[in-house]
Short mmCIF file of C-alpha atoms and ligand atoms in Angstrom, two decimals:
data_model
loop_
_atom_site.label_atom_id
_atom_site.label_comp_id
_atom_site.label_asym_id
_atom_site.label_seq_id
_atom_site.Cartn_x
_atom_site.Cartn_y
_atom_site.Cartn_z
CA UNK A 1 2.18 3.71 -35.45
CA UNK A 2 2.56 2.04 -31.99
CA UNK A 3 -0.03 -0.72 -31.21
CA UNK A 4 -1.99 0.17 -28.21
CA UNK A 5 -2.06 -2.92 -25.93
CA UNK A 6 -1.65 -2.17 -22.28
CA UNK A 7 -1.50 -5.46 -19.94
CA UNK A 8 -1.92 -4.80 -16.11
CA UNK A 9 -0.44 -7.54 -13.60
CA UNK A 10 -2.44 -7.62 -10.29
CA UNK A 11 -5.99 -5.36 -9.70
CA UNK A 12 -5.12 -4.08 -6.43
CA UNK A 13 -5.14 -0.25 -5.77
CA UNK A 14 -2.19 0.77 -8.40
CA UNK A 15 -3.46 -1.74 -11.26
CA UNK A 16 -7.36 -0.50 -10.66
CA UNK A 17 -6.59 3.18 -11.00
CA UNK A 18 -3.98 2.87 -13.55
CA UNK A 19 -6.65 0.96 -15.75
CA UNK A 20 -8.99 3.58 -15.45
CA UNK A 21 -6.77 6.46 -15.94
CA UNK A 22 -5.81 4.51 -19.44
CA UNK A 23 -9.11 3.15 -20.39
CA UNK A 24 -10.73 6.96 -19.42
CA UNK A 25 -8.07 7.95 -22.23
CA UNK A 26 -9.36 5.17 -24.87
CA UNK A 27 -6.69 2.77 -24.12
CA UNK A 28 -6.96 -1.22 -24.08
CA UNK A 29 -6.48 -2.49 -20.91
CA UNK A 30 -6.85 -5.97 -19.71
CA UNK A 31 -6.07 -6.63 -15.79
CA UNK A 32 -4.73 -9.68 -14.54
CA UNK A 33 -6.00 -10.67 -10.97
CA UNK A 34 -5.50 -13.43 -9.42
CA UNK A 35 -8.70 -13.07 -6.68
CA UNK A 36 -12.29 -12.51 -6.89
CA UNK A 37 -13.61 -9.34 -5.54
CA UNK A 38 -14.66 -8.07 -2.52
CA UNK A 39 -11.96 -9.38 -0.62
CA UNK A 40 -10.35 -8.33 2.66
CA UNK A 41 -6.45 -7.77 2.72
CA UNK A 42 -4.20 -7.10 5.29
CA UNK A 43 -3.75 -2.89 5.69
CA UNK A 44 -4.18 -0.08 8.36
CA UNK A 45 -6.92 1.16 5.82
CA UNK A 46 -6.55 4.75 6.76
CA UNK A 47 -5.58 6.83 3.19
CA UNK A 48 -4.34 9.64 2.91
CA UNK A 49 -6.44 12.31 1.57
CA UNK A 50 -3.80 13.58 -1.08
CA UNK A 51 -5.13 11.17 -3.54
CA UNK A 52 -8.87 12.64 -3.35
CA UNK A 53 -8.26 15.36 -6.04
CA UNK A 54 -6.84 13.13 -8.42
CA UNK A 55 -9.77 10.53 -8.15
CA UNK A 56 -11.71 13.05 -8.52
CA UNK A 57 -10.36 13.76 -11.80
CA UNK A 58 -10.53 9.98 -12.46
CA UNK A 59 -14.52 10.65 -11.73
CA UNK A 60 -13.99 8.32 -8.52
CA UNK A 61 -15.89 9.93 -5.65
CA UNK A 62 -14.57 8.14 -2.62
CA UNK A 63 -17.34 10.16 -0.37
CA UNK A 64 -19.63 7.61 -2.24
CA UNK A 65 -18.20 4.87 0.09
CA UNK A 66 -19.00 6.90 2.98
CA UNK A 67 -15.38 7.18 4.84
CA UNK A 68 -14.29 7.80 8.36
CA UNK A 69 -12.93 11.17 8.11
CA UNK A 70 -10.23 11.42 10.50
CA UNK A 71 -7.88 14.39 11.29
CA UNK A 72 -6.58 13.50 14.38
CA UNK A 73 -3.76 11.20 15.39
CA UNK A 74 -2.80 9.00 19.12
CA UNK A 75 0.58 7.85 19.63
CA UNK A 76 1.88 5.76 22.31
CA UNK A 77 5.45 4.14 23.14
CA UNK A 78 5.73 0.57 24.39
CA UNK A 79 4.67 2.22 27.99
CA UNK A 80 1.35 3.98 26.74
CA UNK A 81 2.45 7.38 26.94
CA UNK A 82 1.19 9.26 24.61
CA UNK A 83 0.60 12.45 22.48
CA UNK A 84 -2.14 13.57 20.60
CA UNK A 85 -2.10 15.57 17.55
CA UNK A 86 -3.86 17.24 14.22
CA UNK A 87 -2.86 15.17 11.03
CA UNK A 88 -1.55 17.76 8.88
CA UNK A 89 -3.77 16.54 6.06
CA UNK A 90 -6.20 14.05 7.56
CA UNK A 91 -7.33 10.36 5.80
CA UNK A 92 -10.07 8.64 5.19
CA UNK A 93 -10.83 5.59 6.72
CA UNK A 94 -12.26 2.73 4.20
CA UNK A 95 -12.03 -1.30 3.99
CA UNK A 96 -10.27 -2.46 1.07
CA UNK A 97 -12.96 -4.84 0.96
CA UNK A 98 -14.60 -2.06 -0.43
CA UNK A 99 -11.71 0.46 -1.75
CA UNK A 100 -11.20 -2.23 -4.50
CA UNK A 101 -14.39 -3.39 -5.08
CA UNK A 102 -15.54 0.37 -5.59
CA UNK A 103 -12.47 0.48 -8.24
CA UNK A 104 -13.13 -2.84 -9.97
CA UNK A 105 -16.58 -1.86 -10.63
CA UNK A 106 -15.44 2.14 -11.80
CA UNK A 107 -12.85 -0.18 -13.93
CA UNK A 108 -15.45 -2.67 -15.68
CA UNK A 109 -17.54 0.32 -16.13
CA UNK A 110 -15.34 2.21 -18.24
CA UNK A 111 -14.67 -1.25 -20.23
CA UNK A 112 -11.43 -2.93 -18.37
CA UNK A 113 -11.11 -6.15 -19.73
CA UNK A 114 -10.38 -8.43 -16.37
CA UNK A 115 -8.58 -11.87 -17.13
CA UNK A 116 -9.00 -13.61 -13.04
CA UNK A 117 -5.77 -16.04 -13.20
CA UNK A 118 -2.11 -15.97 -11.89
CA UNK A 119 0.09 -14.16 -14.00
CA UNK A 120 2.76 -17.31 -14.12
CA UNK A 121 5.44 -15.21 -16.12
CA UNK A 122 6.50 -12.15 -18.19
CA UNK A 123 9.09 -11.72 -21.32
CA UNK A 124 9.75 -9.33 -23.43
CA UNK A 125 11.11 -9.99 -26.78
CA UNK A 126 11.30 -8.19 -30.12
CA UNK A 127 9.71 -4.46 -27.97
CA UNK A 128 6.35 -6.92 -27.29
CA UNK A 129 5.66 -8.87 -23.72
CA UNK A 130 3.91 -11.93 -23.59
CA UNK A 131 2.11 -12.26 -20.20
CA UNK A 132 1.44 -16.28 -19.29
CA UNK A 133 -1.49 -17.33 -16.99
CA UNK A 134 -2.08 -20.52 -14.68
CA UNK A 135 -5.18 -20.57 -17.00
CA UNK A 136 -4.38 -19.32 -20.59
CA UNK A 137 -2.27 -19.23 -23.86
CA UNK A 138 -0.07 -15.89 -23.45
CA UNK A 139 -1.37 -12.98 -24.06
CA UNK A 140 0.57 -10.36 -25.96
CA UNK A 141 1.30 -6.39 -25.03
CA UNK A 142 2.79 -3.60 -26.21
CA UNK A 143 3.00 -2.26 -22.80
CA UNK A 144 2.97 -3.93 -19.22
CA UNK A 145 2.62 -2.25 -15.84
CA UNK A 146 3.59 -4.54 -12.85
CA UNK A 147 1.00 -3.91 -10.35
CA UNK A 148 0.97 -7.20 -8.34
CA UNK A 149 2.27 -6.19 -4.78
CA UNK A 150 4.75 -6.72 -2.15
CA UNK A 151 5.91 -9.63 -2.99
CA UNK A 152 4.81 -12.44 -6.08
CA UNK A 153 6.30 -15.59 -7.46
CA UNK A 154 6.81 -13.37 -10.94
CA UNK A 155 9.74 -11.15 -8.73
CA UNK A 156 11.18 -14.97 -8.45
CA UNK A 157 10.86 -14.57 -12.15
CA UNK A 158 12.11 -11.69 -12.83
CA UNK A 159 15.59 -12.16 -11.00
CA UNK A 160 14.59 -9.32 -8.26
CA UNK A 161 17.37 -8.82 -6.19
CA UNK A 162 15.18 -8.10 -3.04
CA UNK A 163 13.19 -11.60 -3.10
CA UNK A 164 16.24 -13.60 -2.13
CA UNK A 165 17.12 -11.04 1.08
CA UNK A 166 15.55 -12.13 4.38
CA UNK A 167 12.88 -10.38 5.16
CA UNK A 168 11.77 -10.70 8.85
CA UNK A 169 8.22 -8.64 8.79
CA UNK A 170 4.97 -10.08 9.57
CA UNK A 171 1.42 -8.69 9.69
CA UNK A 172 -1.99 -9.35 11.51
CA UNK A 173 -5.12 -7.79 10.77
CA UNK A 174 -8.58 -8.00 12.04
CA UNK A 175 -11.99 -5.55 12.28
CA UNK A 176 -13.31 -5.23 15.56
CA UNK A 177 -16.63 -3.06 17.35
CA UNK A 178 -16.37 -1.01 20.13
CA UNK A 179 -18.53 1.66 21.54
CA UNK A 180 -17.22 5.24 21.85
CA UNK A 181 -14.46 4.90 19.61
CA UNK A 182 -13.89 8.01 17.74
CA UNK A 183 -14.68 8.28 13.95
CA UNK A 184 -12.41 11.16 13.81
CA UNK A 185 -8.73 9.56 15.29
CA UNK A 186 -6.23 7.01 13.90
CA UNK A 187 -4.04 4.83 17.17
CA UNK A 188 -0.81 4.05 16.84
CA UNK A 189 0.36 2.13 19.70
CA UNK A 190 3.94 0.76 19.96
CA UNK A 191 4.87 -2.55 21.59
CA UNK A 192 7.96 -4.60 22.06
CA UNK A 193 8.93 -5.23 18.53
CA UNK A 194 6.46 -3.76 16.26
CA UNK A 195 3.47 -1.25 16.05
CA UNK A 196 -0.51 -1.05 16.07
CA UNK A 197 -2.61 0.82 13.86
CA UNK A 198 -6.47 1.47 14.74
CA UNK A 199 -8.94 3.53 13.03
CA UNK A 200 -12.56 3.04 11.94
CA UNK A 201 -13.60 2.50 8.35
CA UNK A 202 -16.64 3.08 6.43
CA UNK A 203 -18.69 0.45 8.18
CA UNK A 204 -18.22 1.54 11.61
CA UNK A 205 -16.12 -1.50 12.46
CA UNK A 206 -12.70 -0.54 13.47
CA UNK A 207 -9.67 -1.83 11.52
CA UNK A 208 -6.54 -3.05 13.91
CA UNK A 209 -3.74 -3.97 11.95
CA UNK A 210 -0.06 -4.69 13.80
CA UNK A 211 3.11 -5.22 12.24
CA UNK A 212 5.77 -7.20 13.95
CA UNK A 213 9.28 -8.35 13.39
CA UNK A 214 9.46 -12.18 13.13
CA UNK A 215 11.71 -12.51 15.70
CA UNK A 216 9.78 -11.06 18.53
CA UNK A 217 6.79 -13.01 17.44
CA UNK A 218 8.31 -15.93 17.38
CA UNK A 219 8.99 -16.96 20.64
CA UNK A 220 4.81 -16.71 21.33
CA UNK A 221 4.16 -19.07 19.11
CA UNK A 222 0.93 -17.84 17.94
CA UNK A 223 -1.07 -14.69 17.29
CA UNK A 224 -3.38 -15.07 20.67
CA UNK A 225 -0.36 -15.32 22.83
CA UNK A 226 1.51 -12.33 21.01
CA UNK A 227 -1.54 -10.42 21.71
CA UNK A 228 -1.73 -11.20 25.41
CA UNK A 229 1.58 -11.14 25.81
CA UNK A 230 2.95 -8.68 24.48
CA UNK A 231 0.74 -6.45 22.33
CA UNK A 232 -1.41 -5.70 25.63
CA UNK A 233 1.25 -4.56 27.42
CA UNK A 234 0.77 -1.39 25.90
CA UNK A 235 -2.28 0.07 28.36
CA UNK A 236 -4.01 1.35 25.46
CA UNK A 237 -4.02 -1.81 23.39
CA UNK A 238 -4.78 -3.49 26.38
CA UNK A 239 -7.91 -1.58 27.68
CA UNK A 240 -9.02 -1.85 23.55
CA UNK A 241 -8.48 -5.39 23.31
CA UNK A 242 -10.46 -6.18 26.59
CA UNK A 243 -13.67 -4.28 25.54
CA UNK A 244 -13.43 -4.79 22.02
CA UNK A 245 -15.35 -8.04 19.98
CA UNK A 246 -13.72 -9.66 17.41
CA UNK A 247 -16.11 -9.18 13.91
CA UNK A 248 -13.50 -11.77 12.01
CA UNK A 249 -13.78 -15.03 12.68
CA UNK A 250 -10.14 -15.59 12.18
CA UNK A 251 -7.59 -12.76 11.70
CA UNK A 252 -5.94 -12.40 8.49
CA UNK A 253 -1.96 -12.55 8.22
CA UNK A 254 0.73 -12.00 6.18
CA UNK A 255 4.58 -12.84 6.36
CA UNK A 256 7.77 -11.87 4.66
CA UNK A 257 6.95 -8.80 4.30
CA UNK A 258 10.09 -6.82 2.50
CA UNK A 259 10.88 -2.90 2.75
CA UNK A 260 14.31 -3.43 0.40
CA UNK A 261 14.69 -1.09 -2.20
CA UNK A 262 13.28 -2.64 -5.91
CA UNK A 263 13.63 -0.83 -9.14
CA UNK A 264 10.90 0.93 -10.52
CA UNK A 265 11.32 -0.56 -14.11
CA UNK A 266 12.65 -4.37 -14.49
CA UNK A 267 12.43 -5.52 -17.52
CA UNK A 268 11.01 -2.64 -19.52
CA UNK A 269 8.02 -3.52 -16.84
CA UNK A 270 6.89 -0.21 -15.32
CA UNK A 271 6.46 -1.04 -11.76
CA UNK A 272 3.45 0.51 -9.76
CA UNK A 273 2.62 0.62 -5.79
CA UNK A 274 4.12 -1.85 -3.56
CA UNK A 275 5.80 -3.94 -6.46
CA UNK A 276 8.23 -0.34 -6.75
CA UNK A 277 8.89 0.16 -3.36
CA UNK A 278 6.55 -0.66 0.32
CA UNK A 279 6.97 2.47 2.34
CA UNK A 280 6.72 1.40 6.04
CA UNK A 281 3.04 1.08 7.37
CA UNK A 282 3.58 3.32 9.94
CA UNK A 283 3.19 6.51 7.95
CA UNK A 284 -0.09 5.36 6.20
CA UNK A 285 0.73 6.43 2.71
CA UNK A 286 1.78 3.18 0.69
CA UNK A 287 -2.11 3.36 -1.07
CA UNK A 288 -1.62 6.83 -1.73
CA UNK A 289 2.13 6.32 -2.83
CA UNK A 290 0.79 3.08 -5.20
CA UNK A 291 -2.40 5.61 -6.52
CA UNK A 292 -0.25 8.30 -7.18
CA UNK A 293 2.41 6.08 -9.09
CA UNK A 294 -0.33 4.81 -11.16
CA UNK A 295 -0.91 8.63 -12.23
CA UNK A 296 2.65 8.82 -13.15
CA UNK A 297 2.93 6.07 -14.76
CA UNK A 298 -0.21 6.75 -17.32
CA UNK A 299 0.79 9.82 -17.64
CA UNK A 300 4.25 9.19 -19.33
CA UNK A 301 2.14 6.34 -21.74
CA UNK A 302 -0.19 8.60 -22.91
CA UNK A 303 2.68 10.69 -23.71
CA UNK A 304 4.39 7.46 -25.45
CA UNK A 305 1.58 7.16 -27.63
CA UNK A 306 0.91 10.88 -28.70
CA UNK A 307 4.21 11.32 -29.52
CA UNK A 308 6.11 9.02 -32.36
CA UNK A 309 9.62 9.96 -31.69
CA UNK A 310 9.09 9.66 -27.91
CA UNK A 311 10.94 6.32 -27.63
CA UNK A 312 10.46 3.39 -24.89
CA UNK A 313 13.58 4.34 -23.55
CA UNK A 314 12.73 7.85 -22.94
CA UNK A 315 9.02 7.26 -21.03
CA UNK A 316 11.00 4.48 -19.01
CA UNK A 317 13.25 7.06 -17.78
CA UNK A 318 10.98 9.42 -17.25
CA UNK A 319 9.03 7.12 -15.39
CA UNK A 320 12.04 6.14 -13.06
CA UNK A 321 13.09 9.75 -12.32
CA UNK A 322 9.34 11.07 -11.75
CA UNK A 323 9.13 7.89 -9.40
CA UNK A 324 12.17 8.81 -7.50
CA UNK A 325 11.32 12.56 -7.02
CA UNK A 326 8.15 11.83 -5.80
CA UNK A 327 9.02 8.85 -3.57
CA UNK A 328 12.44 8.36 -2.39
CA UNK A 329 12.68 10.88 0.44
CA UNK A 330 9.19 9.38 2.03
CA UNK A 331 10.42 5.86 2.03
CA UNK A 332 13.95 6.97 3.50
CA UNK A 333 11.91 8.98 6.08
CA UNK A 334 9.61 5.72 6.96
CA UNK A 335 12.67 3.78 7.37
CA UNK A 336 14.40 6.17 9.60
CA UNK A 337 11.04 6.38 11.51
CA UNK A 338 10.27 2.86 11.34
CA UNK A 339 14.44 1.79 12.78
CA UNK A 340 13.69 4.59 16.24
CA UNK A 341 10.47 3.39 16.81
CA UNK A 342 11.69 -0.51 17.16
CA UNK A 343 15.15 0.95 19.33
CA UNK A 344 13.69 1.43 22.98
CA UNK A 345 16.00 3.97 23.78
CA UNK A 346 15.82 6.29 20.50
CA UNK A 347 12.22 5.92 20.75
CA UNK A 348 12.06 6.95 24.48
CA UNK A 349 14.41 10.08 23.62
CA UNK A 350 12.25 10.71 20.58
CA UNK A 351 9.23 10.26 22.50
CA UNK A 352 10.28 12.82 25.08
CA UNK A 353 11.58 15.48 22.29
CA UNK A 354 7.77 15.29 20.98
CA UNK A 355 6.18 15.21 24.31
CA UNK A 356 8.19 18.96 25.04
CA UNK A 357 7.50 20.27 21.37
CA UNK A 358 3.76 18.32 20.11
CA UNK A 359 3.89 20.45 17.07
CA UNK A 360 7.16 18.22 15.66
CA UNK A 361 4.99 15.71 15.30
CA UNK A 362 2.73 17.04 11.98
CA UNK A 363 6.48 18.04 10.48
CA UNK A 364 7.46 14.70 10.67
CA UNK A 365 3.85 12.95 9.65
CA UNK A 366 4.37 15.47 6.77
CA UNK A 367 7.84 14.24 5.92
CA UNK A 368 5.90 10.90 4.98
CA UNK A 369 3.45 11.89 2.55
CA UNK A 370 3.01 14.34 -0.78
CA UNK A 371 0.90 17.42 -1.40
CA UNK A 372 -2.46 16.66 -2.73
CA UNK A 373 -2.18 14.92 -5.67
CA UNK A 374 -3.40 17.23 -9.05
C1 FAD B 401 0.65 -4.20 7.68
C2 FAD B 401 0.40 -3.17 6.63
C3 FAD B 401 -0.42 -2.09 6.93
C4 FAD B 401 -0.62 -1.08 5.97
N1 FAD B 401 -1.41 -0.02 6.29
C5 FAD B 401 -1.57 0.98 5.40
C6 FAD B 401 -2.38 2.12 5.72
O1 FAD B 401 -3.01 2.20 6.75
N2 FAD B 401 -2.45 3.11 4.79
C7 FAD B 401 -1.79 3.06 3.61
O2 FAD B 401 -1.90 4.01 2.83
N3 FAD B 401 -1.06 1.98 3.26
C8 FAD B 401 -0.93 0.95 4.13
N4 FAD B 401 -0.19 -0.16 3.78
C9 FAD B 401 0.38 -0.23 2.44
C10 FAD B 401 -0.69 -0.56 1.39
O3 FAD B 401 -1.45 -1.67 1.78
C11 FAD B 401 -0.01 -0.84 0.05
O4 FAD B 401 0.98 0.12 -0.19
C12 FAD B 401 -1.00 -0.85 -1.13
O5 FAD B 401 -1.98 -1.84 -0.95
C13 FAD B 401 -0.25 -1.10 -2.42
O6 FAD B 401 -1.13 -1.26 -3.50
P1 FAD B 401 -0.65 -2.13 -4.76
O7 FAD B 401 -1.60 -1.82 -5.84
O8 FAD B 401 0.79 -1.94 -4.99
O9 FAD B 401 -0.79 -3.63 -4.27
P2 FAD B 401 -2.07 -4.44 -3.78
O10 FAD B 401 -3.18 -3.52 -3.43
O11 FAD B 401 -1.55 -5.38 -2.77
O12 FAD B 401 -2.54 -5.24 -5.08
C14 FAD B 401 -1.76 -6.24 -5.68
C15 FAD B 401 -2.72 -7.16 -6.42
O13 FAD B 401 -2.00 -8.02 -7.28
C16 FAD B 401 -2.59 -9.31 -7.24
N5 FAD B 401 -1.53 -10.25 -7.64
C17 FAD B 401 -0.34 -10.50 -7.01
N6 FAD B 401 0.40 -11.36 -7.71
C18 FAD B 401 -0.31 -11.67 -8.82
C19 FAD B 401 -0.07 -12.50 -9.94
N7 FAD B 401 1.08 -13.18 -10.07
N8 FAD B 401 -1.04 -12.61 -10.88
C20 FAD B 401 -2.22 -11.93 -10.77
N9 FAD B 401 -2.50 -11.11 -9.73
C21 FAD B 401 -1.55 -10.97 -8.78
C22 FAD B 401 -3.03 -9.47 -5.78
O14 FAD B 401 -4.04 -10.44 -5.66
C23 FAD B 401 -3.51 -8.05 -5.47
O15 FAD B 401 -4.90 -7.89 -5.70
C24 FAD B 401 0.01 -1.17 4.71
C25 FAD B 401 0.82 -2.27 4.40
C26 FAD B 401 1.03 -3.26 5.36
C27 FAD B 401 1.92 -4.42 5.03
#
């Protein structure tokens, strides 16, 4: 008989829903965060709406949070001009300040244990892991999901190959008000080095988060003089950022931020969300992408545990090559977009092809994100 111990590292999106999915399913599940909750974190916080069904299923109603529903999309090159078009599916448009709250409270409710410390380390010896906290003896597991995010001092651990490449990505984020912005439209703006997302979320309060590449931030110094200088040289950005008040006090900010490839299992670990691969913000689908591996991944443990001879071997393969089918085309497609978009003159041949045929635009959006998740 297999013990049933399932330890989850980090409580963001992937590591909320995965607990539920397991504890829904009679599993034990104890969560290892290292914040408090609500917090805010740095995203575009527009999801897409493939993950609704699935929640759903999960009894999570995000309607209850009251989203932005938006269908429609603005994009603008490093000049302003721009095209408008329908999303082919549409997204909602929530905080995580709230998105994770909402699932940490669906979690304790259908008895998560949460353990709030730094997961310090992971080993796995004799087919059991012992996790080790900042705060406590180790704990021990049959089965551990690595939920923790782009980046963490346990891929330091773990010997990741990625954590010791360069990675030269950083990213702002702030909520803002301004009247007669549409509930209904997500902004992407372009600007020298890097891109702007802006859409409203459940409050009202619209969300602008930029990503930029360290080396064109650099030379500003700081975030106020990036902004003047070069984020509002996009008109749009500009006219926003002129009428628009500042609800944060201070912006938050992130930096070395990594799109390498990572494996999907490292040491019998089954890695969820960002901590498997970051798809490039620009196509707003790394929650949905992190969601729907957390589906995937408690799918093939419930299938570990109802079946004897079904070996760890076999669910950690499964794992990988369900994680690849669904995934690996949408992050090569977000890189490809991500590499025109930052080349002036691909973008400004791209940007012309669209502005002739508008309806390209949904096929590629599309390109970037999965069917609705059942
Ligand atoms: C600039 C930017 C904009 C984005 N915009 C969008 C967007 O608009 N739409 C979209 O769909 N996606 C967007 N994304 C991607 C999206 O934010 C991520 O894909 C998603 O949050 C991944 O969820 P996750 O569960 O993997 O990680 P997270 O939600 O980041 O959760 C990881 C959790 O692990 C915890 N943790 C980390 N290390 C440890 C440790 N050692 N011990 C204990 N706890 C730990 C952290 O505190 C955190 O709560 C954006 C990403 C970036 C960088």
């Amino acid at each position: 008989m297999k013990k049933k111990s399932i330890g989850i590292v980090g409580g963001g999106l992937s590591g909320l829903v995965a607990a539920i999915h397991l504890s829904r399913n009679n599993f034990p599940v104890t969560v290892f965060e290292k914040d408090s909750y609500p917090n805010h974190k740095v995203c575009g916080e527009y999801v897409s709406i493939e993950i609704v069904p699935y929640l759903k299923q999960l009894d999570i109603n995000l309607s209850d949070l009251k989203p932005a529903l938006i269908d429609k999309l603005q994009f603008s090159d490093v000049t302003g001009k721009t095209v408008n078009t329908k999303l082919p599916l549409g997204g909602l448009g929530i905080s995580r300040y709230a998105l994770d709250e909402f699932l940490y409270l669906k979690a304790l409710a259908s008895g998560v244990n949460f353990i709030h410390a730094l997961v310090t380390d992971v080993t796995y010896t004799n087919d059991e892991f012992a996790i080790t906290t900042n705060k406590n003896e180790p704990f021990e597991f049959k089965i551990v999901l690595g939920a923790y995010g782009k980046r963490s001092l346990l891929d330091k651990k773990l010997d990741r190959q990625f954590i010791d490449q360069k990675s030269g990505w950083l990213a702002i984020k702030g909520h803002y008000k301004k009247d007669g912005f549409p509930d209904n439209l997500v902004m992407l703006h372009n600007f020298k080095g890097g891109y702007c997302g802006l859409s409203k979320t459940e409050t009202g309060a619209i969300n602008v988060c930029y990503l930029a590449s360290y080396n064109s931030f650099k030379k500003h110094k700081d975030p106020v003089n990036f902004k003047n200088e070069v984020l509002m040289q996009n008109p749009h950005l500009r006219d926003f950022f002129q009428e628009a008040t500042p609800l944060f006090e201070k912006n938050l900010s992130i930096a070395q931020i990594s799109f390498d490839k990572k494996s999907s299992i490292q040491d019998h670990i089954l890695m969820l969300g960002d901590a498997a691969g970051l798809i490039h913000p620009l196509s707003g689908n790394g929650m949905a992408m992190a969601i729907h591996s957390a589906k995937i991944a408690s799918e093939v443990i419930l299938k570990y545990y109802e079946n004897e001879t079904y070996t760890r071997e076999a669910m950690e393969k499964e794992y990988e090559k369900n994680w690849k089918e669904q995934f690996s085309s949408r992050l090569r497609m977000g890189n490809i977009l991500q590499n025109i978009l930052l080349n002036p003159q691909l973008s400004n041949i791209v940007q012309k092809i669209i502005s002739s045929f508008p309806s390209l635009l949904p096929k590629i959006i599309s390109k970037t994100h999965g069917n609705p998740i059942l």
